[in-house]
C-alpha positions as a Markdown table, in Angstrom:
| # | Residue | x | y | z |
|---|---|---|---|---|
| 1 | Met | 219.8 | 145.8 | 310.6 |
| 2 | Val | 221.8 | 148.6 | 311.0 |
| 3 | Thr | 223.1 | 146.4 | 314.4 |
| 4 | Trp | 224.2 | 143.5 | 312.0 |
| 5 | Val | 225.8 | 145.8 | 310.1 |
| 6 | Gly | 228.1 | 147.6 | 312.4 |
| 7 | Leu | 229.1 | 143.4 | 313.4 |
| 8 | Leu | 229.5 | 142.6 | 309.9 |
| 9 | Val | 232.1 | 146.1 | 309.5 |
| 10 | Phe | 233.5 | 144.9 | 312.9 |
| 11 | Leu | 234.0 | 141.4 | 312.1 |
| 12 | Ser | 236.0 | 141.9 | 308.5 |
| 13 | Tyr | 237.9 | 144.7 | 310.5 |
| 14 | Ile | 238.9 | 142.4 | 313.0 |
| 15 | Cys | 239.8 | 139.6 | 310.3 |
| 16 | Gly | 241.3 | 142.2 | 307.6 |
| 17 | Ala | 243.4 | 143.2 | 311.0 |
| 18 | Glu | 244.7 | 139.6 | 311.2 |
| 19 | Cys | 245.6 | 139.2 | 307.9 |
| 20 | Leu | 247.9 | 142.7 | 307.3 |
| 21 | Ser | 249.4 | 141.8 | 310.5 |
| 22 | Arg | 250.7 | 138.6 | 308.9 |
| 23 | Ser | 254.3 | 138.6 | 307.6 |
| 24 | Asp | 254.7 | 139.0 | 303.3 |
| 25 | Asp | 255.8 | 134.8 | 303.2 |
| 26 | Ala | 252.6 | 134.0 | 304.8 |
| 27 | Leu | 250.9 | 136.1 | 302.2 |
| 28 | Asp | 252.1 | 134.5 | 299.6 |
| 29 | Ser | 251.3 | 131.0 | 300.4 |
| 30 | Ala | 247.6 | 129.8 | 300.6 |
| 31 | Val | 245.2 | 132.1 | 301.7 |
| 32 | Thr | 243.2 | 130.5 | 305.0 |
| 33 | Gly | 239.9 | 129.5 | 305.8 |
| 34 | Tyr | 240.2 | 132.5 | 308.3 |
| 35 | Glu | 241.1 | 135.2 | 305.2 |
| 36 | Ala | 238.4 | 133.7 | 303.0 |
| 37 | Leu | 236.1 | 133.9 | 306.2 |
| 38 | Gly | 237.5 | 137.7 | 306.3 |
| 39 | Ala | 236.9 | 138.2 | 303.2 |
| 40 | Val | 233.5 | 136.3 | 302.8 |
| 41 | Val | 232.3 | 138.7 | 305.8 |
| 42 | Leu | 233.8 | 141.9 | 304.7 |
| 43 | Leu | 231.6 | 141.5 | 301.0 |
| 44 | Ile | 228.5 | 140.8 | 302.4 |
| 45 | Ala | 228.8 | 144.0 | 305.1 |
| 46 | Met | 229.3 | 146.2 | 301.7 |
| 47 | Val | 226.8 | 144.3 | 300.0 |
| 48 | Thr | 224.1 | 144.9 | 303.2 |
| 49 | Met | 224.9 | 148.7 | 303.2 |
| 50 | Leu | 224.2 | 149.4 | 300.0 |
| 51 | Ala | 221.1 | 148.0 | 299.5 |
| 52 | Leu | 220.0 | 149.8 | 303.1 |
| 53 | Cys | 221.4 | 153.1 | 301.0 |
| 54 | Ala | 219.9 | 151.3 | 297.9 |
| 55 | Gly | 216.3 | 151.1 | 300.5 |
| 56 | Gly | 216.1 | 154.6 | 301.3 |
| 57 | Ser | 216.9 | 156.5 | 298.4 |
| 58 | Val | 213.8 | 157.7 | 296.1 |
| 59 | Asn | 213.1 | 155.4 | 293.3 |
| 60 | Pro | 214.0 | 158.7 | 290.6 |
| 61 | Gly | 210.5 | 156.8 | 288.7 |
| 62 | Glu | 209.9 | 158.5 | 284.8 |
| 63 | Pro | 211.0 | 161.9 | 284.1 |
| 64 | Leu | 208.0 | 164.7 | 285.4 |
| 65 | Pro | 206.0 | 166.0 | 281.8 |
| 66 | Gln | 207.3 | 169.3 | 281.1 |
| 67 | Trp | 204.2 | 170.9 | 281.2 |
| 68 | Val | 204.1 | 170.5 | 284.9 |
| 69 | Tyr | 206.8 | 173.2 | 284.5 |
| 70 | Thr | 204.5 | 176.1 | 283.3 |
| 71 | Val | 201.9 | 175.5 | 285.9 |
| 72 | Ser | 199.6 | 179.0 | 286.4 |
| 73 | Pro | 196.5 | 179.5 | 288.7 |
| 74 | Asp | 193.5 | 179.8 | 287.3 |
| 75 | Pro | 190.5 | 181.1 | 289.5 |
| 76 | Ala | 187.8 | 179.4 | 287.8 |
| 77 | Leu | 189.0 | 176.2 | 288.8 |
| 78 | Asp | 190.0 | 176.4 | 292.5 |
| 79 | Thr | 186.6 | 175.5 | 293.9 |
| 80 | Gly | 187.9 | 173.8 | 297.0 |
| 81 | Ile | 185.5 | 170.4 | 297.8 |
| 82 | Thr | 182.3 | 171.1 | 297.3 |
| 83 | Gly | 180.4 | 168.0 | 297.1 |
| 84 | Cys | 180.9 | 165.3 | 299.8 |
| 85 | Ser | 178.5 | 162.3 | 301.4 |
| 86 | Asp | 177.1 | 162.7 | 304.5 |
| 87 | Gly | 179.6 | 161.3 | 307.1 |
| 88 | Leu | 182.2 | 163.9 | 305.9 |
| 89 | Asn | 182.3 | 167.7 | 307.1 |
| 90 | Ile | 184.1 | 170.4 | 304.6 |
| 91 | Ile | 186.4 | 172.4 | 306.9 |
| 92 | Asn | 187.3 | 174.5 | 304.7 |
| 93 | Pro | 187.2 | 174.3 | 300.6 |
| 94 | Asn | 190.2 | 172.6 | 300.7 |
| 95 | Cys | 189.8 | 169.7 | 304.3 |
| 96 | Val | 187.6 | 167.5 | 304.9 |
| 97 | Phe | 186.9 | 165.7 | 307.9 |
| 98 | Arg | 185.3 | 161.8 | 308.8 |
| 99 | His | 183.2 | 162.1 | 311.1 |
| 100 | Arg | 181.2 | 158.9 | 311.0 |
| 101 | Lys | 181.9 | 156.4 | 313.4 |
| 102 | Gly | 183.3 | 152.7 | 312.5 |
| 103 | Ala | 184.9 | 151.9 | 308.8 |
| 104 | Phe | 182.2 | 149.9 | 307.0 |
| 105 | Glu | 181.4 | 152.4 | 304.9 |
| 106 | Thr | 183.4 | 155.0 | 302.8 |
| 107 | Asp | 182.6 | 158.3 | 302.1 |
| 108 | Gly | 183.3 | 160.2 | 299.7 |
| 109 | Ala | 184.6 | 164.2 | 298.4 |
| 110 | Lys | 184.7 | 166.0 | 295.3 |
| 111 | Trp | 186.6 | 168.8 | 294.0 |
| 112 | Gly | 184.1 | 171.8 | 292.9 |
| 113 | Ala | 184.9 | 172.5 | 289.4 |
| 114 | Ala | 184.6 | 170.2 | 286.5 |
| 115 | Leu | 187.3 | 169.5 | 284.4 |
| 116 | Ser | 187.1 | 168.9 | 280.7 |
| 117 | Arg | 189.8 | 170.1 | 279.4 |
| 118 | Gly | 193.6 | 171.2 | 279.8 |
| 119 | Lys | 196.1 | 169.8 | 282.2 |
| 120 | His | 195.9 | 169.7 | 285.9 |
| 121 | Val | 198.1 | 169.4 | 288.9 |
| 122 | Phe | 196.4 | 168.5 | 292.5 |
| 123 | Glu | 198.6 | 168.3 | 295.4 |
| 124 | Leu | 197.1 | 166.1 | 298.7 |
| 125 | Tyr | 198.4 | 166.1 | 301.7 |
| 126 | Trp | 196.9 | 162.3 | 303.2 |
| 127 | Pro | 198.5 | 161.3 | 307.2 |
| 128 | Ser | 199.4 | 157.5 | 306.4 |
| 129 | Gly | 198.0 | 157.1 | 310.1 |
| 130 | Ala | 194.2 | 158.0 | 308.4 |
| 131 | Arg | 194.0 | 155.9 | 305.7 |
| 132 | Gly | 192.8 | 152.7 | 307.2 |
| 133 | Thr | 192.4 | 149.9 | 305.1 |
| 134 | Thr | 191.0 | 151.4 | 302.0 |
| 135 | Ala | 191.8 | 155.2 | 300.8 |
| 136 | Ser | 191.4 | 156.7 | 297.6 |
| 137 | Val | 191.7 | 159.3 | 295.7 |
| 138 | Gly | 191.3 | 159.8 | 291.4 |
| 139 | Val | 188.4 | 161.0 | 289.0 |
| 140 | Gly | 184.8 | 160.1 | 288.9 |
| 141 | Ser | 182.2 | 161.6 | 286.0 |
| 142 | Ala | 178.9 | 163.8 | 287.5 |
| 143 | Asp | 177.0 | 160.7 | 288.3 |
| 144 | Ala | 180.1 | 159.0 | 290.3 |
| 145 | Pro | 178.4 | 157.9 | 293.7 |
| 146 | Leu | 180.1 | 159.5 | 296.8 |
| 147 | Phe | 179.1 | 156.8 | 299.2 |
| 148 | Val | 179.6 | 152.8 | 299.4 |
| 149 | Lys | 178.5 | 150.2 | 302.3 |
| 150 | Pro | 180.5 | 147.8 | 302.5 |
| 151 | Lys | 183.4 | 149.7 | 302.7 |
| 152 | Asp | 185.4 | 149.9 | 299.3 |
| 153 | Ser | 188.1 | 152.1 | 297.7 |
| 154 | Leu | 185.3 | 153.7 | 296.5 |
| 155 | Val | 187.4 | 156.1 | 293.6 |
| 156 | Gly | 187.4 | 153.3 | 290.9 |
| 157 | Ser | 184.7 | 150.9 | 292.7 |
| 158 | Asn | 182.1 | 151.9 | 290.0 |
| 159 | Ser | 182.0 | 152.8 | 285.9 |
| 160 | Tyr | 181.8 | 156.0 | 286.8 |
| 161 | Ser | 185.4 | 156.3 | 288.7 |
| 162 | Trp | 189.5 | 155.7 | 288.2 |
| 163 | Gly | 191.7 | 155.6 | 290.6 |
| 164 | Leu | 194.2 | 154.8 | 293.6 |
| 165 | Asp | 193.8 | 152.7 | 296.0 |
| 166 | Ile | 196.4 | 154.4 | 298.0 |
| 167 | Val | 197.4 | 151.5 | 300.8 |
| 168 | Arg | 196.9 | 148.7 | 298.9 |
| 169 | Arg | 198.3 | 151.2 | 295.5 |
| 170 | Arg | 195.9 | 149.4 | 293.2 |
| 171 | Leu | 194.8 | 150.5 | 290.3 |
| 172 | Ile | 190.8 | 150.7 | 289.9 |
| 173 | His | 188.2 | 150.8 | 287.5 |
| 174 | Lys | 184.8 | 149.4 | 287.9 |
| 175 | Lys | 186.7 | 147.3 | 290.8 |
| 176 | Gln | 189.3 | 145.9 | 288.6 |
| 177 | Leu | 192.9 | 146.1 | 289.3 |
| 178 | Leu | 194.7 | 147.7 | 286.3 |
| 179 | Gly | 198.0 | 147.8 | 288.0 |
| 180 | Thr | 200.5 | 148.9 | 290.9 |
| 181 | Leu | 201.3 | 152.1 | 292.1 |
| 182 | Pro | 204.4 | 152.3 | 292.9 |
| 183 | Arg | 205.7 | 149.7 | 291.9 |
| 184 | Thr | 207.8 | 149.7 | 295.3 |
| 185 | Gly | 207.1 | 151.2 | 298.4 |
| 186 | Met | 204.3 | 153.3 | 300.0 |
| 187 | Val | 202.7 | 156.3 | 298.9 |
| 188 | Pro | 204.2 | 159.0 | 301.0 |
| 189 | Asp | 201.8 | 161.3 | 303.3 |
| 190 | Lys | 201.8 | 164.5 | 300.8 |
| 191 | Phe | 201.4 | 163.8 | 297.0 |
| 192 | Tyr | 200.2 | 164.6 | 294.0 |
| 193 | Met | 197.9 | 163.7 | 291.0 |
| 194 | Tyr | 197.8 | 164.9 | 288.2 |
| 195 | Val | 194.6 | 165.1 | 285.9 |
| 196 | Asp | 195.2 | 165.4 | 281.6 |
| 197 | Cys | 192.5 | 165.9 | 280.2 |
| 198 | Asp | 193.8 | 166.0 | 277.1 |
| 199 | Ser | 195.2 | 163.0 | 276.9 |
| 200 | Cys | 192.7 | 161.1 | 279.3 |
| 201 | Ser | 194.7 | 160.4 | 281.7 |
| 202 | Val | 195.5 | 160.7 | 285.3 |
| 203 | Gly | 198.8 | 160.2 | 287.1 |
| 204 | Tyr | 200.9 | 160.0 | 290.4 |
| 205 | Gly | 203.4 | 161.6 | 292.0 |
| 206 | Thr | 205.7 | 162.9 | 294.9 |
| 207 | Glu | 208.0 | 165.4 | 295.5 |
| 208 | Ala | 211.2 | 163.1 | 294.0 |
| 209 | Ser | 209.3 | 160.9 | 292.0 |
| 210 | Tyr | 206.7 | 160.9 | 289.0 |
| 211 | Tyr | 204.7 | 157.9 | 289.2 |
| 212 | Gly | 203.4 | 158.0 | 285.4 |
| 213 | Ala | 199.8 | 158.7 | 284.3 |
| 214 | Pro | 198.6 | 154.7 | 283.8 |
| 215 | Leu | 195.3 | 155.5 | 284.5 |
| 216 | Arg | 192.6 | 156.4 | 281.0 |
| 217 | Phe | 189.3 | 157.2 | 280.5 |
| 218 | Pro | 187.1 | 157.5 | 277.8 |
| 219 | Arg | 186.7 | 161.2 | 276.8 |
| 220 | Glu | 182.8 | 161.1 | 276.7 |
| 221 | Lys | 183.2 | 161.1 | 280.1 |
| 222 | Leu | 184.3 | 163.8 | 280.4 |
| 223 | Pro | 184.0 | 166.3 | 282.6 |
| 224 | Val | 185.3 | 164.8 | 285.0 |
| 225 | His | 186.2 | 165.6 | 289.0 |
| 226 | Ala | 189.2 | 165.7 | 291.2 |
| 227 | Met | 187.4 | 162.8 | 293.7 |
| 228 | Ile | 188.8 | 161.0 | 297.6 |
| 229 | Gly | 187.2 | 158.0 | 299.3 |
| 230 | Ile | 187.5 | 158.0 | 303.1 |
| 231 | Ala | 186.9 | 155.2 | 305.0 |
| 232 | Gln | 188.8 | 155.8 | 308.0 |
| 233 | Pro | 186.7 | 157.7 | 311.4 |
| 234 | Asn | 188.0 | 161.2 | 312.4 |
| 235 | Ala | 190.2 | 160.8 | 309.2 |
| 236 | Gln | 191.4 | 164.7 | 308.1 |
| 237 | Val | 192.3 | 165.1 | 304.3 |
| 238 | Thr | 193.7 | 168.1 | 302.6 |
| 239 | Met | 193.4 | 168.4 | 298.8 |
| 240 | Leu | 194.3 | 171.2 | 296.9 |
| 241 | Tyr | 194.7 | 172.7 | 293.1 |
| 242 | Arg | 197.9 | 173.5 | 292.0 |
| 243 | Gly | 197.1 | 174.7 | 288.7 |
| 244 | Ser | 196.6 | 173.9 | 285.3 |
| 245 | Glu | 199.1 | 173.9 | 281.9 |
| 246 | Asn | 200.1 | 177.5 | 280.8 |
| 247 | Arg | 201.4 | 177.1 | 277.4 |
| 248 | Ala | 202.3 | 181.1 | 277.5 |
| 249 | Ala | 203.9 | 180.7 | 280.2 |
| 250 | Ala | 207.6 | 180.6 | 281.2 |
| 251 | Ala | 208.7 | 178.4 | 283.5 |
| 252 | Gly | 210.0 | 180.1 | 286.9 |
| 253 | Gln | 209.8 | 179.6 | 290.5 |
| 254 | Met | 206.5 | 179.3 | 292.6 |
| 255 | Asn | 205.0 | 181.6 | 295.1 |
| 256 | Thr | 203.7 | 180.0 | 298.0 |
| 257 | Val | 202.3 | 180.8 | 301.5 |
| 258 | Met | 201.7 | 178.7 | 304.1 |
| 259 | Val | 197.5 | 178.3 | 305.1 |
| 260 | Pro | 196.5 | 176.7 | 308.5 |
| 261 | Ser | 194.4 | 173.7 | 307.7 |
| 262 | Gln | 192.2 | 173.3 | 311.6 |
| 263 | Gly | 190.2 | 170.3 | 311.9 |
| 264 | Pro | 189.0 | 167.6 | 314.7 |
| 265 | Gly | 192.1 | 165.8 | 313.4 |
| 266 | Gly | 194.2 | 168.6 | 314.0 |
| 267 | Thr | 196.3 | 171.7 | 312.8 |
| 268 | Val | 197.3 | 171.0 | 308.9 |
| 269 | His | 199.6 | 173.8 | 307.2 |
| 270 | Val | 199.4 | 173.4 | 303.5 |
| 271 | Thr | 200.7 | 175.3 | 300.4 |
| 272 | Val | 199.0 | 177.5 | 298.7 |
| 273 | Val | 200.2 | 179.3 | 295.0 |
| 274 | Asn | 199.6 | 182.8 | 295.5 |
| 275 | Pro | 197.5 | 184.2 | 293.4 |
| 276 | Gly | 197.8 | 185.7 | 290.3 |
| 277 | Thr | 201.5 | 184.2 | 290.0 |
| 278 | Ile | 203.0 | 182.2 | 287.2 |
| 279 | Ala | 203.6 | 179.0 | 289.3 |
| 280 | Val | 205.7 | 175.5 | 288.3 |
| 281 | Ser | 206.6 | 173.0 | 290.9 |
| 282 | Asn | 208.9 | 172.9 | 293.7 |
| 283 | Asp | 209.8 | 169.8 | 293.0 |
| 284 | Pro | 213.5 | 169.1 | 291.7 |
| 285 | Pro | 214.0 | 168.8 | 288.0 |
| 286 | Pro | 213.1 | 165.6 | 286.4 |
| 287 | Pro | 216.2 | 163.1 | 285.6 |
| 288 | Lys | 217.7 | 163.3 | 282.4 |
| 289 | Tyr | 217.4 | 159.6 | 280.7 |
């Protein structure tokens, strides 16, 4: 695409140079077909370049909820992943590895702490090459299964869970399509999940964009657990608890440490909030509309 843009710009330059080389009397005459072609080529080049620039930028999405900027660690909720199906190994409290061969079933894992109130942020690192055709993340009640065969978007494939298939960008509950997220583009390797037990909603976003919180679950399903569903062999997925809303905290800057997450799939350096500090998202401030 860049080569074509360069060619268009070159042609527009040649055509424009030809136009400028003519005398003033010639310029006062009717525009020739050659000049018209030069103008059209230049317009196409400009439009194409603008499209490329727009495609490379990140859609700012919706404004990030202000409570995210006041999240603080809660040791009681920072339990790590404590439950999983037999197709997964828990490498460390924040990382699981799928050792099951083949991609015919989906294995699941869930966060140990049950979320019954408040607002919470989870960070996920899920490489695009470790997703396969189904990879889901969301929340589920205590009855949500951690295994399904044949493979499916586990989180959201039943009445006990609500999730996002990050490969097909589908919001799902009871195997029903509830919407598409994000509306354009793809979910990057690193992204966030926002679980709001006060409004019974689940949202998603990245470092540069907030997708919104379109998933809703009934209040009677509380408490819920953060969940992931993995079908790709040798997939290594990291989930971190970033903190919960602290209404008494003032917004500040997050203090973090880098911790290696070592597993059969390689080493991933993940960011963990320093214990005992008030932490807020280090994402850029939400855009003002």
